[in-house]
Every structure is written in structure tokens, then in C-alpha cells.
């Protein structure tokens, strides 16, 4: 990360895209440096995705960060045993699939479209298994 003095803002850079580093010779006193890891996490999770969701996990902050890496979502403690994540994705259904893959209880706080996509996936899973169970019950 670096301070963009022209914009008076902090910026992050992808190391694989940096071709050359050149000193400007200017001395800059840094007084307001943000937490580097948090800035990178915020930048990664808030750019490049057309869609975002906020989800409450019944996990401590540390456990939530182990389950959903900071490069995937931002994390906010929500009491001692819960964490709210903000996560980006391509659309509600893709996010619903990812959330199901976490294999943990969760609550979609927003938007409703992600909650609806999650419920639609669960309903399809239930119906698919319900039909299979009924067929098994009819077999000798």
C-alpha cells in the first residue's frame, strides 16, 4: 500500500503488476496510516464484484476469519460469539452456493435476493431428497 498524495488517499497495488518502483525524492510524514491488512482486505472484497451481501455467522471473530479468509470477505465482530461478514460475488445464486459450502449456520442480513437464492437452493435440495425418500419407501 502507499499514500497517493495527489488524491490524499491510501491505495493498494497488486505486486504482480508493479513493473518499476521509483523514488520521487519527496519526504512524506505518515500520520494516518491504516491497518495494512485491513486496507488490502477491504480493497479486495469491495472491488471487482457486481454484488455484495452481509451475513451473520454464529462464530467468534477469529473462527469466522479462519472459515472465511480475510481476502474473501471483511469481518466485523458482532458480540463475543458472532461475526458479520461482507462478501462480494457475481450474483445472488453464486453467493448462496458459496454460503452453503461453508457448512455452518448463518443469517443473511442483506440483501433479500441472496436470502431468497439460499432458500431456493435449500428447497430444491429438500425436494430432490424428499422425492428420493418417497421412492425408497415404495420399494419392497
Coordinates of N, CA and C in Angstrom, one line a residue, residues 28-102:
X28 N 7.7 12.3 3.0 CA 6.3 12.4 3.5 C 6.2 11.9 4.9
X29 N 5.6 12.7 5.8 CA 5.4 12.2 7.1 C 4.0 11.5 7.1
X30 N 4.0 10.2 7.5 CA 2.8 9.5 7.5 C 2.2 9.5 8.9
X31 N 1.0 10.1 9.0 CA 0.3 10.2 10.3 C -0.9 9.4 10.4
X32 N -1.5 9.1 9.3 CA -2.8 8.4 9.3 C -2.9 7.1 8.7
X33 N -1.8 6.3 8.8 CA -1.7 5.0 8.1 C -2.7 4.1 8.6
X34 N -3.5 3.5 7.7 CA -4.5 2.5 8.2 C -3.8 1.1 8.4
X35 N -4.5 0.2 9.0 CA -4.0 -1.2 9.2 C -3.8 -1.7 7.7
X36 N -2.6 -2.1 7.4 CA -2.4 -2.6 6.0 C -3.2 -3.8 5.6
X37 N -3.3 -4.8 6.5 CA -4.1 -6.0 6.2 C -5.5 -5.7 6.0
X38 N -6.1 -4.8 6.8 CA -7.5 -4.4 6.7 C -7.7 -3.6 5.4
X39 N -6.8 -2.7 5.1 CA -7.0 -2.0 3.8 C -7.0 -2.9 2.6
X40 N -6.0 -3.9 2.6 CA -6.0 -4.8 1.5 C -7.2 -5.6 1.4
X41 N -7.7 -6.1 2.6 CA -8.9 -6.9 2.6 C -10.1 -6.2 2.1
X42 N -10.2 -4.9 2.6 CA -11.4 -4.1 2.1 C -11.3 -3.8 0.6
X43 N -10.1 -3.6 0.1 CA -10.0 -3.3 -1.3 C -10.3 -4.6 -2.1
X44 N -9.8 -5.7 -1.7 CA -10.1 -7.0 -2.4 C -11.6 -7.3 -2.4
X45 N -12.2 -7.2 -1.3 CA -13.6 -7.6 -1.1 C -14.6 -6.6 -1.7
X46 N -14.2 -5.4 -1.9 CA -15.1 -4.4 -2.3 C -15.0 -3.9 -3.8
X47 N -14.0 -4.5 -4.5 CA -13.8 -4.2 -5.9 C -13.9 -5.4 -6.7
X48 N -14.3 -5.3 -7.9 CA -14.3 -6.4 -8.8 C -15.6 -7.3 -8.7
X49 N -16.5 -7.0 -7.8 CA -17.7 -7.8 -7.7 C -18.9 -6.9 -8.0
X50 N -19.8 -7.3 -8.8 CA -21.0 -6.5 -9.0 C -22.1 -6.6 -7.9
X51 N -21.9 -7.6 -6.9 CA -22.9 -7.9 -6.0 C -22.3 -8.1 -4.6
X52 N -22.9 -7.6 -3.5 CA -22.4 -7.8 -2.2 C -23.5 -8.3 -1.2
X53 N -23.1 -9.0 -0.2 CA -24.1 -9.4 0.8 C -23.4 -9.3 2.2
X54 N -24.3 -9.1 3.2 CA -23.8 -9.1 4.6 C -24.5 -10.3 5.3
X55 N -23.6 -11.0 6.0 CA -24.1 -12.3 6.5 C -23.6 -12.4 8.0
X56 N -24.4 -12.9 8.9 CA -24.0 -13.0 10.3 C -23.7 -14.5 10.5
X57 N -22.5 -14.8 11.0 CA -22.1 -16.1 11.3 C -22.1 -16.3 12.8
X58 N -22.6 -17.4 13.4 CA -22.5 -17.6 14.8 C -21.2 -18.1 15.3
X59 N -20.1 -17.3 14.9 CA -18.7 -17.7 15.2 C -18.0 -16.5 15.8
X60 N -17.0 -16.8 16.6 CA -16.2 -15.7 17.1 C -15.5 -15.1 15.9
X61 N -15.0 -13.9 16.1 CA -14.2 -13.2 15.0 C -13.1 -14.1 14.5
X62 N -12.3 -14.6 15.4 CA -11.2 -15.5 14.9 C -11.6 -16.7 14.2
X63 N -12.7 -17.4 14.7 CA -13.2 -18.5 14.0 C -13.8 -18.2 12.6
X64 N -14.4 -17.1 12.5 CA -15.0 -16.6 11.3 C -13.9 -16.3 10.2
X65 N -12.8 -15.7 10.7 CA -11.7 -15.4 9.8 C -11.0 -16.7 9.3
X66 N -11.0 -17.7 10.2 CA -10.5 -19.0 9.7 C -11.4 -19.7 8.7
X67 N -12.7 -19.5 8.9 CA -13.6 -20.2 7.9 C -13.7 -19.4 6.6
X68 N -13.8 -18.1 6.7 CA -13.9 -17.2 5.5 C -12.7 -16.3 5.6
X69 N -11.7 -16.6 4.7 CA -10.4 -15.8 4.8 C -10.6 -14.3 4.6
X70 N -9.8 -13.5 5.2 CA -9.9 -12.1 5.0 C -9.7 -11.6 3.6
X71 N -9.2 -12.4 2.7 CA -9.1 -12.0 1.3 C -10.4 -12.2 0.6
X72 N -11.3 -12.9 1.3 CA -12.6 -13.2 0.6 C -13.7 -12.3 1.1
X73 N -13.6 -11.9 2.4 CA -14.7 -11.0 3.0 C -14.1 -10.1 4.1
X74 N -14.8 -9.1 4.4 CA -14.4 -8.3 5.5 C -15.2 -8.8 6.7
X75 N -14.6 -8.7 7.9 CA -15.2 -9.2 9.1 C -15.4 -8.1 10.2
X76 N -16.6 -8.2 10.8 CA -16.9 -7.3 11.9 C -17.4 -8.1 13.1
X77 N -16.7 -8.0 14.3 CA -17.2 -8.7 15.4 C -18.7 -8.2 15.7
X78 N -19.5 -9.2 16.1 CA -20.9 -8.9 16.5 C -21.2 -9.6 17.8
X79 N -20.5 -9.0 18.9 CA -20.6 -9.7 20.2 C -19.5 -10.7 20.3
X80 N -19.5 -11.5 21.4 CA -18.4 -12.4 21.6 C -18.4 -13.6 20.7
X81 N -19.6 -14.0 20.3 CA -19.7 -15.3 19.6 C -20.4 -15.1 18.2
X82 N -20.3 -14.0 17.6 CA -20.8 -13.8 16.2 C -20.0 -12.8 15.5
X83 N -20.0 -12.9 14.2 CA -19.3 -12.1 13.3 C -20.1 -11.8 12.0
X84 N -20.1 -10.6 11.6 CA -20.8 -10.2 10.4 C -19.7 -10.1 9.3
X85 N -20.0 -10.8 8.2 CA -19.1 -10.7 7.0 C -19.8 -9.9 5.9
X86 N -19.0 -9.2 5.1 CA -19.4 -8.5 3.9 C -18.6 -9.2 2.8
X87 N -19.4 -9.8 1.9 CA -18.7 -10.6 0.8 C -19.3 -10.3 -0.5
X88 N -18.4 -10.3 -1.5 CA -18.8 -10.0 -2.9 C -18.9 -11.2 -3.7
X89 N -19.7 -11.1 -4.8 CA -19.9 -12.3 -5.7 C -20.5 -11.8 -7.0
X90 N -20.6 -12.7 -7.9 CA -21.1 -12.4 -9.2 C -22.6 -12.2 -9.3
X91 N -23.4 -12.9 -8.4 CA -24.8 -12.7 -8.4 C -25.4 -13.4 -7.1
X92 N -26.6 -13.2 -6.8 CA -27.2 -13.8 -5.6 C -27.0 -15.4 -5.5
X93 N -27.3 -16.0 -6.6 CA -27.2 -17.5 -6.6 C -25.8 -18.0 -6.4
X94 N -24.8 -17.3 -6.9 CA -23.4 -17.7 -6.7 C -23.0 -17.5 -5.2
X95 N -23.5 -16.4 -4.6 CA -23.2 -16.2 -3.2 C -23.9 -17.2 -2.4
X96 N -25.1 -17.6 -2.7 CA -25.9 -18.6 -2.0 C -25.1 -19.9 -2.0
X97 N -24.6 -20.3 -3.2 CA -23.8 -21.5 -3.3 C -22.6 -21.5 -2.4
X98 N -21.9 -20.4 -2.4 CA -20.7 -20.2 -1.5 C -21.1 -20.3 -0.1
X99 N -22.1 -19.6 0.3 CA -22.5 -19.7 1.7 C -22.9 -21.1 2.2
X100 N -23.6 -21.8 1.3 CA -23.9 -23.2 1.7 C -22.6 -24.1 1.8
X101 N -21.6 -23.7 1.0 CA -20.4 -24.5 1.1 C -19.7 -24.3 2.5
X102 N -20.0 -23.3 3.2 CA -19.4 -23.0 4.5 C -19.8 -24.1 5.5

